[in-house]
Amino acid sequence: MLQVGLNHFLVLSLVLFVVGLVGLAFNRKNIISVLMCLELVLLSCNINFVAGSAFFGNIEGQIYTFFTLSIAAAEVAIGLALVVALFKKTQNIDLDKIK
Amino acid sequence: MYLDILFYLFASILVLSSVGVIAFKSPMNNLLCLIMCFLNAAGLFILLGAEFLAFLLIMVYVGAVVVMFIFVLMTLNLENLEYKSMGKLPVFATAIILSEIITLLIFKGDQSIAQASKLTEIASNYTPNNTQQIGDVMFSMYAYPFLLISFILLVAMIGSIILTFTKQKNRKQQDIHKQIHRKREDSVELKKVKSGTGVNF
């Protein structure tokens, strides 16, 4: 029978979270990469929610995932608008040159 | 058994492409890896029995968010945007993942990894599918958070429009204040014109 349990999903989402966090911490390229790493972190959060919802038999986890998805979409829209505004002002979105 | 194999497949590709998101130099390659991440996460969601969220993930993230990233990246005209082509690899990888998801949907039948769990049943002979379950709970217990989410999306929309808005100088626009405060004496002048001569302004 199936051997994949809740722990497998938790470890997977932990790995994704750490990868996203490392990308956030050591990224020195541009702001768009920072936004992408934020997406990774939110995705790991979503996987956690859905796995919990499926294994504990409670649909509310999936509803919270829905809310997280829409918040992430709003956040990306605002972030990209900020990037565009910054680029208009400084012609540059490198993190090193901005400071 | 084959669901286990599928889990490990999806999970390994997910981790590898998430490393690709932070490892590649060019932002375009990062974005392609991000698409790969979302597709594999959608496969995992289907494995878990959350089909609605899986397709929502594909539609919202791959269809809207990543396209928005690509749009901004193309618009900004960055100098370090050299796209290192990965050959036909992205095409093949996407085709494989999509065919996997489709076969999963066809052959999964009733069993998912979380088969043992019984999701909340409203009535005894009412066995809703995943989307119906989500709708039942969301529009009854979570109605106010749902409305709040719509408000947040509205604020995000207005905010991003205002942030990227630039006022053009030679735009033809009504100035209502100026229009209202215009008087007859400022603009109209009566002159007696002799016949045969013009008018000097």
Coordinates of C-alpha atoms in Angstrom, one line a residue:
Chain A
M1 CA 0.0 0.0 0.0
L2 CA 0.9 3.6 0.1
Q3 CA 3.9 4.6 2.1
V4 CA 3.9 8.3 1.6
G5 CA 2.6 9.9 4.7
L6 CA 2.2 13.4 6.1
N7 CA 5.9 13.6 7.1
H8 CA 7.0 13.3 3.5
F9 CA 5.0 16.3 2.5
L10 CA 6.2 18.2 5.6
V11 CA 9.8 17.5 4.7
L12 CA 9.2 18.5 1.1
S13 CA 7.6 21.8 2.1
L14 CA 10.5 22.4 4.6
V15 CA 13.0 21.9 1.8
L16 CA 11.1 24.3 -0.4
F17 CA 10.9 26.8 2.4
V18 CA 14.6 26.7 3.1
V19 CA 15.4 27.0 -0.6
G20 CA 13.3 30.1 -0.9
L21 CA 14.7 31.5 2.3
V22 CA 18.3 31.0 1.1
G23 CA 17.4 32.6 -2.2
L24 CA 16.0 35.6 -0.2
A25 CA 19.1 35.9 1.9
F26 CA 21.8 35.4 -0.6
N27 CA 20.2 37.1 -3.6
R28 CA 22.2 40.0 -4.8
K29 CA 20.9 40.2 -8.3
N30 CA 17.7 42.0 -8.7
I31 CA 14.3 42.6 -7.0
I32 CA 12.4 40.3 -9.3
S33 CA 14.4 37.3 -8.1
V34 CA 13.5 38.3 -4.5
L35 CA 9.8 38.3 -5.5
M36 CA 10.3 34.8 -7.1
C37 CA 11.8 33.5 -3.9
L38 CA 8.9 34.9 -2.0
E39 CA 6.6 32.9 -4.3
L40 CA 8.6 29.7 -3.4
V41 CA 8.1 30.3 0.3
L42 CA 4.4 30.8 -0.2
L43 CA 4.2 27.7 -2.3
S44 CA 5.8 25.6 0.4
C45 CA 3.3 27.1 2.9
N46 CA 0.5 26.0 0.5
I47 CA 1.8 22.5 0.2
N48 CA 1.8 22.3 4.0
F49 CA -1.8 23.5 4.3
V50 CA -3.1 21.1 1.6
A51 CA -1.2 18.1 3.1
G52 CA -2.6 18.9 6.5
S53 CA -6.1 19.3 5.1
A54 CA -5.9 16.0 3.2
F55 CA -4.4 13.9 6.1
F56 CA -6.5 15.3 8.9
G57 CA -9.7 15.2 6.9
N58 CA -10.6 18.8 7.3
I59 CA -11.4 20.9 4.2
E60 CA -10.6 24.2 5.9
G61 CA -6.9 23.9 5.1
Q62 CA -7.7 24.0 1.4
I63 CA -9.8 27.2 2.0
Y64 CA -6.9 28.8 3.7
T65 CA -4.7 27.8 0.8
F66 CA -7.2 29.6 -1.5
F67 CA -6.9 32.7 0.6
T68 CA -3.1 32.4 0.6
L69 CA -3.2 32.1 -3.2
S70 CA -5.2 35.3 -3.6
I71 CA -3.0 37.2 -1.1
A72 CA 0.1 36.1 -3.0
A73 CA -1.4 37.2 -6.3
A74 CA -2.1 40.7 -4.8
E75 CA 1.3 40.9 -3.3
V76 CA 3.0 40.0 -6.6
A77 CA 1.0 42.7 -8.4
I78 CA 2.0 45.3 -5.9
G79 CA 5.6 44.2 -5.9
L80 CA 5.9 44.3 -9.6
A81 CA 4.3 47.7 -9.7
L82 CA 6.9 48.9 -7.2
V83 CA 9.7 47.4 -9.4
V84 CA 8.3 49.2 -12.4
A85 CA 8.1 52.5 -10.4
L86 CA 11.6 52.0 -9.1
F87 CA 12.9 51.3 -12.6
K88 CA 11.3 54.5 -13.9
K89 CA 13.1 56.5 -11.2
T90 CA 16.5 54.9 -11.2
Q91 CA 16.8 53.0 -14.5
N92 CA 18.0 50.1 -12.4
I93 CA 16.7 47.3 -10.3
D94 CA 20.0 45.8 -9.0
L95 CA 19.9 45.4 -5.2
D96 CA 23.5 46.4 -4.8
K97 CA 23.3 49.6 -6.7
I98 CA 20.1 50.8 -5.1
K99 CA 21.5 51.3 -1.6
Chain B
M1 CA 2.3 1.9 -5.2
Y2 CA 2.6 3.9 -8.4
L3 CA 1.2 6.9 -6.5
D4 CA 4.3 6.6 -4.3
I5 CA 6.5 6.7 -7.4
L6 CA 4.6 9.7 -8.6
F7 CA 5.0 11.5 -5.3
Y8 CA 8.8 11.0 -5.4
L9 CA 8.9 12.1 -9.1
F10 CA 7.0 15.2 -8.5
A11 CA 8.8 16.1 -5.3
S12 CA 12.3 15.6 -6.8
I13 CA 11.5 17.7 -9.8
L14 CA 9.9 20.3 -7.5
V15 CA 13.0 20.5 -5.4
L16 CA 15.4 20.6 -8.4
S17 CA 13.5 23.3 -10.2
S18 CA 13.2 25.3 -7.0
V19 CA 17.0 25.2 -6.7
G20 CA 17.0 26.3 -10.4
V21 CA 14.9 29.4 -9.4
I22 CA 17.7 30.7 -7.2
A23 CA 20.7 29.3 -9.1
F24 CA 20.4 30.5 -12.6
K25 CA 21.9 33.8 -13.6
S26 CA 19.3 35.0 -16.1
P27 CA 15.9 36.0 -14.7
M28 CA 14.2 34.3 -17.7
N29 CA 15.6 30.9 -16.7
N30 CA 14.5 31.5 -13.1
L31 CA 11.0 32.1 -14.3
L32 CA 10.9 28.9 -16.4
C33 CA 12.0 27.0 -13.3
L34 CA 9.3 28.7 -11.3
I35 CA 6.7 27.5 -13.9
M36 CA 8.1 24.0 -13.5
C37 CA 7.8 24.3 -9.7
F38 CA 4.1 25.3 -9.9
L39 CA 3.2 22.5 -12.3
N40 CA 4.8 19.9 -10.0
A41 CA 3.1 21.4 -7.0
A42 CA -0.2 21.1 -8.9
G43 CA 0.6 17.4 -9.5
L44 CA 1.2 17.0 -5.7
F45 CA -2.1 18.7 -5.0
I46 CA -3.9 16.2 -7.3
L47 CA -2.2 13.4 -5.5
L48 CA -3.5 14.7 -2.3
G49 CA -7.0 14.9 -3.6
A50 CA -7.3 18.7 -4.0
E51 CA -8.1 19.0 -7.6
F52 CA -9.7 22.4 -7.4
L53 CA -6.6 24.0 -5.8
A54 CA -4.3 22.2 -8.3
F55 CA -6.1 23.8 -11.3
L56 CA -6.4 27.1 -9.5
L57 CA -2.6 26.9 -9.0
I58 CA -2.0 26.3 -12.7
M59 CA -4.5 29.0 -13.7
V60 CA -3.6 31.7 -11.3
Y61 CA 0.2 31.2 -10.9
V62 CA 1.3 29.9 -14.3
G63 CA -1.5 31.7 -16.2
A64 CA -1.4 35.1 -14.4
V65 CA 1.5 35.6 -12.0
V66 CA 4.3 34.2 -14.0
V67 CA 3.0 35.9 -17.2
M68 CA 3.0 39.1 -15.2
F69 CA 6.6 38.5 -14.2
I70 CA 7.6 37.9 -17.8
F71 CA 5.7 41.0 -18.9
V72 CA 7.5 43.2 -16.4
L73 CA 10.9 41.6 -17.2
M74 CA 10.4 42.2 -20.9
T75 CA 9.2 45.7 -20.4
L76 CA 12.0 46.8 -18.1
N77 CA 14.8 46.4 -20.8
L78 CA 17.4 45.2 -18.4
E79 CA 21.0 44.9 -19.5
N80 CA 21.7 41.5 -17.9
L81 CA 18.9 39.8 -19.6
E82 CA 20.9 37.3 -21.6
Y83 CA 18.7 34.3 -21.9
K84 CA 20.8 31.2 -21.9
S85 CA 18.8 28.8 -24.0
M86 CA 18.1 25.4 -22.4
G87 CA 17.4 23.9 -25.8
K88 CA 14.2 22.0 -26.1
L89 CA 14.4 20.9 -22.4
P90 CA 11.6 23.2 -21.1
V91 CA 9.2 22.1 -23.9
F92 CA 9.8 18.4 -23.2
A93 CA 9.7 18.9 -19.4
T94 CA 6.4 20.7 -19.6
A95 CA 4.9 18.1 -21.9
I96 CA 6.0 15.3 -19.6
I97 CA 4.6 17.0 -16.5
L98 CA 1.3 17.8 -18.2
S99 CA 0.9 14.3 -19.5
E100 CA 1.6 13.0 -16.0
I101 CA -1.0 15.2 -14.5
I102 CA -3.6 14.1 -17.1
T103 CA -2.8 10.4 -16.6
L104 CA -3.0 10.9 -12.9
L105 CA -6.5 12.5 -13.3
I106 CA -7.6 9.6 -15.5
F107 CA -6.3 6.7 -13.6
K108 CA -6.4 7.9 -10.1
G109 CA -10.0 6.9 -9.6
D110 CA -11.1 7.2 -6.1
Q111 CA -7.8 6.6 -4.3
S112 CA -5.6 9.4 -3.4
I113 CA -2.7 9.4 -1.0
A114 CA -5.0 10.7 1.8
Q115 CA -7.5 8.1 1.0
A116 CA -7.8 7.1 4.7
S117 CA -9.0 10.5 5.6
K118 CA -12.7 11.1 5.3
L119 CA -13.4 14.8 4.5
T120 CA -16.3 16.4 6.2
E121 CA -19.6 15.1 4.9
I122 CA -22.5 17.4 5.1
A123 CA -25.3 14.8 4.9
S124 CA -25.2 11.0 4.9
N125 CA -26.1 10.5 1.3
Y126 CA -24.5 13.7 0.0
T127 CA -20.9 13.0 -1.1
P128 CA -19.7 16.2 -2.7
N129 CA -16.5 16.4 -4.7
N130 CA -13.6 18.6 -3.8
T131 CA -14.9 21.7 -5.4
Q132 CA -18.4 21.3 -3.9
Q133 CA -16.9 20.8 -0.5
I134 CA -14.7 23.9 -0.7
G135 CA -17.7 25.9 -1.9
D136 CA -20.0 24.6 0.8
V137 CA -17.6 25.7 3.6
M138 CA -16.3 28.9 1.9
F139 CA -19.7 30.4 1.3
S140 CA -21.1 29.5 4.6
M141 CA -18.4 29.8 7.3
Y142 CA -15.9 31.8 5.4
A143 CA -18.2 34.3 3.7
Y144 CA -16.7 37.4 5.4
P145 CA -13.1 36.4 4.8
F146 CA -14.1 35.8 1.2
L147 CA -15.4 39.3 0.8
L148 CA -12.3 40.6 2.5
I149 CA -10.2 38.9 0.0
S150 CA -12.1 40.5 -2.8
F151 CA -11.5 43.9 -1.2
I152 CA -7.8 43.1 -0.9
L153 CA -7.6 42.3 -4.6
L154 CA -9.4 45.5 -5.4
V155 CA -6.9 47.5 -3.3
A156 CA -4.0 45.7 -5.0
M157 CA -5.4 46.5 -8.4
I158 CA -5.9 50.2 -7.6
G159 CA -2.5 50.4 -5.9
S160 CA -0.6 48.9 -8.7
I161 CA -2.4 51.2 -11.2
I162 CA -1.5 54.2 -9.1
L163 CA 2.0 53.2 -8.6
T164 CA 2.8 52.8 -12.3
F165 CA 0.7 55.8 -13.4
T166 CA 2.6 58.6 -15.0
K167 CA 1.0 61.9 -15.9
Q168 CA 1.7 63.0 -19.4
K169 CA 2.3 66.7 -19.9
N170 CA 0.5 67.3 -23.2
R171 CA -2.6 65.3 -22.3
K172 CA -5.9 66.9 -23.2
Q173 CA -7.9 66.9 -19.9
Q174 CA -10.7 68.9 -18.5
D175 CA -9.9 71.2 -15.7
I176 CA -13.2 71.5 -14.0
H177 CA -12.2 74.2 -11.6
K178 CA -11.0 76.4 -14.4
Q179 CA -14.1 75.7 -16.4
I180 CA -16.4 76.7 -13.6
H181 CA -14.6 79.9 -12.8
R182 CA -14.6 81.1 -16.3
K183 CA -16.6 84.4 -16.6
R184 CA -18.2 85.8 -19.6
E185 CA -16.1 88.9 -19.5
D186 CA -12.8 86.9 -19.7
S187 CA -13.6 85.2 -22.9
V188 CA -16.2 87.0 -24.9
E189 CA -15.7 90.5 -26.2
L190 CA -18.2 92.4 -28.2
K191 CA -16.9 94.6 -31.0
K192 CA -18.6 96.7 -33.5
V193 CA -17.3 95.8 -36.9
K194 CA -17.5 98.3 -39.7
S195 CA -18.5 96.8 -42.9
G196 CA -15.6 96.0 -45.2
T197 CA -12.9 95.8 -42.4
G198 CA -11.7 92.9 -40.2
V199 CA -11.2 92.6 -36.5
N200 CA -7.9 92.9 -34.8
F201 CA -7.3 90.6 -31.8

